[in-house]
Amino acid sequence: MGEKTQGQKSKVVREFSSGGVVFKKTPKGLLFLLIKPAESSRWQLPKGHIEERESSSETAVREVREEGGVEARIVKKIGDIKYFFVLDGKDVLRDKKRIFKVVNHYLLEFVKDLGNVPNSVEVEEVKFVNFEEAYKSLTFKNEKEILKKAKAILEASAS
């Protein structure tokens, strides 16, 4: 089980998502937005699929609004994360798909809290935390690297 049978071809599907690092300037310093997806113990950056006729940057702004409950404006593109994962269908031998995913990440500046609970079907909790806590809280190594790049951009623009 889990092995390829003779003649079986692995299907590769490409997925494109967008999201970002939202920062907020406060008297105590910079804070960063993290989300905790529903029914999950992991903390991550807000992101989601790019919809038809929507640009990557428009998706980032929309996802931050939907998942984070905040309005934010794009400052700069940070970079992309690319990875493969396997999605199993009902018939494991026929429906196993390899997904090649590209996630565009942007640096976004907090504008205002929208006063609404983020999409509770998708997101259980939202928090703004300092860099150290954000870095420790993030589950995925590649998102930690995006956060570090965002901090470097902010530090370079402050000098």
Coordinates of N, CA and C in Angstrom, one line a residue:
M1 N 0.8 -1.2 0.0 CA 0.0 0.0 0.0 C 0.9 1.2 0.0
G2 N 0.5 2.3 -0.7 CA 1.3 3.5 -0.8 C 2.3 3.4 -1.9
E3 N 2.6 2.2 -2.5 CA 3.6 2.1 -3.5 C 2.9 2.3 -4.9
K4 N 3.6 2.7 -5.8 CA 3.1 2.8 -7.2 C 3.0 1.4 -7.8
T5 N 1.9 1.2 -8.4 CA 1.7 -0.1 -9.2 C 2.3 0.2 -10.6
Q6 N 2.6 -0.9 -11.3 CA 3.2 -0.8 -12.6 C 2.2 -0.1 -13.5
G7 N 2.7 0.9 -14.2 CA 1.8 1.7 -15.1 C 1.1 2.8 -14.5
Q8 N 1.1 2.9 -13.2 CA 0.4 4.0 -12.5 C 1.2 5.3 -12.6
K9 N 0.6 6.3 -13.0 CA 1.2 7.6 -13.1 C 0.7 8.5 -12.0
S10 N 1.6 9.2 -11.3 CA 1.3 10.2 -10.3 C 0.8 11.4 -11.0
K11 N -0.4 11.9 -10.6 CA -0.9 13.1 -11.2 C -0.3 14.3 -10.4
V12 N 0.1 15.3 -11.1 CA 0.6 16.5 -10.5 C -0.3 17.7 -10.8
V13 N -0.8 18.3 -9.8 CA -1.7 19.4 -10.0 C -1.0 20.6 -9.4
R14 N -1.1 21.8 -10.1 CA -0.5 23.0 -9.6 C -1.6 23.8 -8.9
E15 N -1.2 24.4 -7.8 CA -2.0 25.3 -7.0 C -1.3 26.6 -6.7
F16 N -2.1 27.7 -6.8 CA -1.5 29.0 -6.5 C -2.3 29.7 -5.4
S17 N -1.5 30.1 -4.4 CA -2.2 30.8 -3.3 C -1.4 32.1 -3.0
S18 N -2.0 32.9 -2.2 CA -1.3 34.2 -1.8 C -1.7 34.6 -0.4
G19 N -0.8 35.2 0.3 CA -1.1 35.7 1.6 C 0.0 36.6 2.1
G20 N 0.2 36.7 3.4 CA 1.2 37.6 3.8 C 1.5 37.8 5.3
V21 N 2.4 38.6 5.5 CA 2.8 39.0 6.9 C 2.2 40.4 7.1
V22 N 1.3 40.5 8.1 CA 0.7 41.7 8.4 C 1.4 42.3 9.7
F23 N 1.9 43.5 9.6 CA 2.5 44.1 10.8 C 1.7 45.3 11.2
K24 N 1.8 45.6 12.5 CA 1.1 46.7 13.2 C 2.2 47.4 14.0
K25 N 2.2 48.8 13.8 CA 3.1 49.6 14.6 C 2.4 50.0 15.9
T26 N 3.0 49.7 17.0 CA 2.5 50.1 18.3 C 3.5 50.8 19.2
P27 N 3.1 51.4 20.3 CA 4.1 52.1 21.1 C 5.2 51.1 21.7
K28 N 4.8 49.8 21.8 CA 5.7 48.8 22.3 C 6.5 48.1 21.2
G29 N 6.3 48.6 19.9 CA 7.1 48.0 18.8 C 6.2 47.3 17.8
L30 N 6.8 46.6 16.9 CA 6.0 45.9 15.8 C 5.3 44.6 16.3
L31 N 4.1 44.4 15.9 CA 3.4 43.2 16.1 C 3.0 42.6 14.8
F32 N 2.9 41.2 14.8 CA 2.6 40.5 13.6 C 1.4 39.6 13.8
L33 N 0.6 39.5 12.7 CA -0.7 38.8 12.7 C -0.4 37.3 12.4
L34 N -1.0 36.4 13.3 CA -1.0 35.0 13.1 C -2.4 34.5 13.2
I35 N -2.7 33.4 12.5 CA -4.0 32.8 12.6 C -3.8 31.3 13.0
K36 N -4.8 30.8 13.6 CA -4.9 29.4 14.0 C -6.1 28.8 13.3
P37 N -5.9 27.9 12.3 CA -7.0 27.4 11.5 C -7.9 26.5 12.4
A38 N -9.2 26.5 12.1 CA -10.1 25.7 12.8 C -9.7 24.2 12.9
E39 N -9.9 23.6 14.0 CA -9.6 22.2 14.2 C -8.1 21.9 14.0
S40 N -7.3 22.8 14.4 CA -5.8 22.6 14.2 C -5.1 23.2 15.4
S41 N -3.9 22.7 15.6 CA -3.1 23.3 16.8 C -2.0 24.1 16.2
R42 N -2.0 24.3 14.9 CA -0.8 25.1 14.3 C -1.2 26.6 14.2
W43 N -0.1 27.4 14.2 CA -0.2 28.8 14.0 C 0.4 29.1 12.6
Q44 N -0.2 29.9 11.8 CA 0.4 30.2 10.5 C 0.0 31.6 10.0
L45 N 0.6 31.9 8.9 CA 0.3 33.2 8.2 C -1.0 33.1 7.4
P46 N -1.8 34.1 7.3 CA -3.0 34.1 6.5 C -2.7 33.9 5.0
K47 N -3.4 33.0 4.4 CA -3.2 32.8 3.0 C -4.4 32.0 2.4
G48 N -4.6 32.0 1.1 CA -5.6 31.3 0.4 C -5.5 31.2 -1.1
H49 N -6.3 30.5 -1.7 CA -6.3 30.3 -3.2 C -6.6 31.6 -3.9
I50 N -5.8 31.8 -5.0 CA -6.1 32.9 -5.9 C -7.3 32.6 -6.7
E51 N -8.3 33.4 -6.7 CA -9.5 33.2 -7.4 C -9.4 33.7 -8.8
E52 N -10.3 33.2 -9.7 CA -10.3 33.6 -11.1 C -10.5 35.2 -11.2
R53 N -9.7 35.7 -12.1 CA -9.7 37.2 -12.3 C -9.2 38.0 -11.1
E54 N -8.4 37.4 -10.2 CA -7.9 38.1 -9.1 C -6.4 38.0 -9.1
S55 N -5.8 39.1 -8.8 CA -4.3 39.1 -8.8 C -3.8 38.5 -7.5
S56 N -2.5 38.2 -7.5 CA -1.9 37.6 -6.3 C -2.0 38.6 -5.2
S57 N -1.7 39.9 -5.4 CA -1.8 40.9 -4.3 C -3.2 41.1 -3.9
E58 N -4.2 41.1 -4.8 CA -5.6 41.2 -4.3 C -6.0 40.0 -3.4
T59 N -5.5 38.8 -3.8 CA -5.8 37.7 -2.9 C -5.2 37.9 -1.5
A60 N -4.0 38.3 -1.5 CA -3.4 38.6 -0.1 C -4.2 39.5 0.7
V61 N -4.7 40.6 0.1 CA -5.5 41.6 0.9 C -6.8 40.9 1.3
R62 N -7.4 40.2 0.4 CA -8.7 39.5 0.7 C -8.5 38.5 1.8
E63 N -7.5 37.6 1.7 CA -7.3 36.6 2.7 C -7.0 37.1 4.1
V64 N -6.2 38.2 4.1 CA -6.0 38.9 5.4 C -7.3 39.4 6.0
R65 N -8.1 40.0 5.2 CA -9.4 40.5 5.6 C -10.3 39.3 6.1
E66 N -10.4 38.2 5.3 CA -11.3 37.1 5.7 C -10.8 36.3 6.9
E67 N -9.5 36.0 6.9 CA -9.0 35.1 7.9 C -8.5 35.9 9.1
G68 N -8.0 37.1 8.9 CA -7.5 37.9 10.1 C -8.4 38.9 10.6
G69 N -9.5 39.3 9.9 CA -10.4 40.3 10.3 C -9.9 41.7 10.4
V70 N -8.9 41.9 9.5 CA -8.3 43.3 9.5 C -8.2 43.8 8.0
E71 N -8.1 45.1 7.9 CA -7.8 45.7 6.6 C -6.4 46.0 6.7
A72 N -5.7 45.7 5.6 CA -4.2 46.0 5.5 C -3.9 46.4 4.1
R73 N -2.8 47.1 3.9 CA -2.4 47.5 2.6 C -1.0 46.9 2.3
I74 N -0.8 46.6 1.0 CA 0.4 45.9 0.5 C 1.5 47.0 0.6
V75 N 2.7 46.6 1.2 CA 3.9 47.4 1.2 C 4.8 46.9 0.1
K76 N 5.0 45.6 0.1 CA 6.0 45.0 -0.8 C 5.9 43.5 -0.9
K77 N 6.2 42.9 -2.0 CA 6.3 41.4 -2.1 C 7.5 40.9 -1.4
I78 N 7.3 39.9 -0.6 CA 8.4 39.3 0.2 C 9.1 38.2 -0.6
G79 N 8.3 37.3 -1.1 CA 8.8 36.2 -1.9 C 7.8 35.0 -1.9
D80 N 8.2 33.9 -2.5 CA 7.3 32.8 -2.7 C 7.8 31.6 -1.9
I81 N 6.9 30.7 -1.5 CA 7.2 29.4 -1.0 C 6.7 28.4 -2.0
K82 N 7.5 27.4 -2.3 CA 7.1 26.4 -3.3 C 7.3 25.0 -2.6
Y83 N 6.3 24.1 -2.7 CA 6.5 22.8 -2.1 C 5.5 21.8 -2.8
F84 N 5.8 20.5 -2.6 CA 4.9 19.4 -3.0 C 4.2 18.8 -1.8
F85 N 3.0 18.4 -2.0 CA 2.4 17.5 -1.0 C 1.5 16.6 -1.7
V86 N 1.1 15.5 -1.0 CA 0.2 14.5 -1.6 C -1.2 14.6 -1.0
L87 N -2.1 14.6 -1.9 CA -3.5 14.6 -1.5 C -4.2 13.3 -1.9
D88 N -4.7 12.5 -0.9 CA -5.3 11.2 -1.2 C -6.8 11.4 -1.4
G89 N -7.2 10.7 -2.5 CA -8.6 10.6 -2.8 C -9.2 9.4 -2.2
K90 N -10.5 9.1 -2.5 CA -11.2 7.9 -1.9 C -10.5 6.6 -2.4
D91 N -10.2 6.6 -3.6 CA -9.5 5.4 -4.2 C -8.0 5.7 -4.2
V92 N -7.3 5.3 -3.2 CA -5.9 5.7 -3.0 C -5.0 5.3 -4.2
L93 N -5.2 4.2 -4.8 CA -4.4 3.8 -6.0 C -4.7 4.7 -7.2
R94 N -5.9 5.1 -7.4 CA -6.3 5.9 -8.6 C -6.3 7.4 -8.3
D95 N -6.6 7.8 -7.1 CA -6.9 9.2 -6.9 C -5.8 10.0 -6.2
K96 N -4.7 9.3 -5.9 CA -3.6 10.0 -5.2 C -3.0 11.1 -6.1
K97 N -3.0 12.3 -5.7 CA -2.5 13.4 -6.5 C -1.3 14.1 -5.8
R98 N -0.3 14.4 -6.6 CA 0.8 15.2 -6.1 C 0.4 16.7 -6.4
I99 N 0.5 17.5 -5.4 CA 0.2 18.9 -5.6 C 1.5 19.7 -5.5
F100 N 1.7 20.5 -6.5 CA 2.8 21.5 -6.5 C 2.2 22.8 -6.2
K101 N 2.5 23.3 -5.0 CA 1.9 24.6 -4.5 C 2.9 25.7 -4.5
V102 N 2.4 26.9 -5.0 CA 3.2 28.1 -4.9 C 2.4 29.1 -4.1
V103 N 3.0 29.6 -3.1 CA 2.3 30.6 -2.2 C 3.1 31.9 -2.3
N104 N 2.5 33.0 -2.8 CA 3.1 34.3 -2.9 C 2.9 35.0 -1.6
H105 N 3.9 35.6 -1.0 CA 3.8 36.3 0.3 C 4.1 37.8 0.1
Y106 N 3.3 38.6 0.8 CA 3.4 40.0 0.7 C 3.6 40.6 2.1
L107 N 4.3 41.7 2.2 CA 4.3 42.4 3.5 C 3.2 43.4 3.4
L108 N 2.3 43.4 4.5 CA 1.1 44.2 4.5 C 1.1 45.0 5.8
E109 N 0.8 46.3 5.7 CA 0.7 47.1 6.9 C -0.8 47.2 7.4
F110 N -1.0 46.9 8.7 CA -2.3 47.0 9.3 C -2.9 48.4 9.1
V111 N -4.1 48.5 8.7 CA -4.8 49.8 8.5 C -5.9 49.9 9.7
K112 N -6.7 48.9 9.8 CA -7.7 48.9 10.9 C -8.3 47.6 11.1
D113 N -8.8 47.4 12.3 CA -9.5 46.2 12.7 C -10.9 46.3 12.2
L114 N -11.4 45.3 11.5 CA -12.7 45.4 10.9 C -13.9 45.1 11.9
G115 N -13.5 44.7 13.1 CA -14.5 44.5 14.2 C -15.4 43.3 14.0
N116 N -15.0 42.4 13.1 CA -15.8 41.2 12.9 C -14.9 40.0 13.2
V117 N -15.6 38.9 13.5 CA -14.9 37.7 13.8 C -14.5 37.1 12.4
P118 N -13.2 36.7 12.3 CA -12.8 36.1 11.0 C -13.7 34.9 10.7
N119 N -13.6 34.4 9.5 CA -14.4 33.2 9.1 C -14.2 32.1 10.1
S120 N -15.2 31.9 10.9 CA -15.0 30.9 12.0 C -15.0 29.4 11.5
V121 N -15.5 29.2 10.3 CA -15.4 27.9 9.7 C -13.9 27.5 9.4
E122 N -13.2 28.5 9.0 CA -11.8 28.3 8.6 C -10.8 28.7 9.7
V123 N -11.1 29.7 10.6 CA -10.1 30.2 11.5 C -10.7 30.1 12.9
E124 N -9.9 29.5 13.8 CA -10.3 29.4 15.2 C -9.9 30.6 16.1
E125 N -8.7 31.1 15.8 CA -8.1 32.2 16.6 C -7.2 33.1 15.8
V126 N -7.1 34.4 16.2 CA -6.2 35.3 15.5 C -5.5 36.1 16.6
K127 N -4.2 36.4 16.4 CA -3.5 37.2 17.4 C -2.4 38.0 16.8
F128 N -2.1 39.2 17.4 CA -1.0 40.0 17.0 C 0.0 39.8 18.1
V129 N 1.2 39.4 17.7 CA 2.3 39.2 18.7 C 3.6 39.8 18.2
N130 N 4.6 39.9 19.1 CA 5.9 40.5 18.7 C 6.6 39.4 17.8
F131 N 7.7 39.9 17.3 CA 8.5 39.0 16.3 C 8.9 37.7 17.0
E132 N 9.5 37.7 18.2 CA 10.0 36.5 18.8 C 8.9 35.5 19.0
E133 N 7.7 36.0 19.5 CA 6.6 35.1 19.7 C 6.0 34.5 18.4
A134 N 6.0 35.4 17.4 CA 5.5 35.0 16.1 C 6.4 33.9 15.5
Y135 N 7.7 34.1 15.6 CA 8.7 33.2 15.1 C 8.6 31.8 15.8
K136 N 8.4 31.8 17.1 CA 8.3 30.6 17.9 C 7.0 29.9 17.6
S137 N 5.9 30.7 17.4 CA 4.6 30.1 17.2 C 4.4 29.5 15.9
L138 N 5.0 30.0 14.8 CA 4.8 29.5 13.5 C 5.2 28.1 13.4
T139 N 4.3 27.2 12.8 CA 4.6 25.8 12.7 C 5.5 25.5 11.6
F140 N 5.4 26.1 10.4 CA 6.2 25.7 9.3 C 7.5 26.6 9.1
K141 N 8.6 25.8 8.9 CA 9.9 26.5 8.7 C 9.9 27.5 7.6
N142 N 9.3 27.2 6.5 CA 9.3 28.1 5.4 C 8.5 29.4 5.7
E143 N 7.5 29.4 6.5 CA 6.8 30.6 7.0 C 7.7 31.4 7.9
K144 N 8.5 30.7 8.8 CA 9.4 31.4 9.6 C 10.4 32.2 8.8
E145 N 10.9 31.6 7.7 CA 11.8 32.3 6.8 C 11.1 33.6 6.2
I146 N 9.9 33.4 5.8 CA 9.1 34.6 5.2 C 9.0 35.7 6.3
L147 N 8.7 35.3 7.5 CA 8.6 36.3 8.6 C 10.0 37.0 8.8
K148 N 11.1 36.2 8.8 CA 12.4 36.9 8.9 C 12.7 37.8 7.8
K149 N 12.3 37.5 6.6 CA 12.5 38.4 5.5 C 11.7 39.7 5.6
A150 N 10.4 39.5 6.1 CA 9.6 40.7 6.4 C 10.2 41.6 7.4
K151 N 10.8 41.0 8.5 CA 11.4 41.8 9.5 C 12.6 42.6 8.9
A152 N 13.4 41.9 8.1 CA 14.6 42.5 7.5 C 14.2 43.7 6.6
I153 N 13.1 43.5 5.8 CA 12.5 44.6 5.0 C 12.2 45.8 5.9
L154 N 11.5 45.6 6.9 CA 11.0 46.6 7.9 C 12.2 47.3 8.5
E155 N 13.2 46.6 8.9 CA 14.4 47.2 9.5 C 15.2 48.0 8.5
A156 N 15.3 47.5 7.3 CA 16.0 48.3 6.2 C 15.3 49.6 5.9
S157 N 14.0 49.6 5.9 CA 13.2 50.8 5.6 C 13.2 51.8 6.7
A158 N 13.5 51.3 7.9 CA 13.5 52.2 9.1 C 14.8 53.0 9.2
S159 N 15.8 52.5 8.5 CA 17.1 53.1 8.7 C 17.4 54.1 7.6

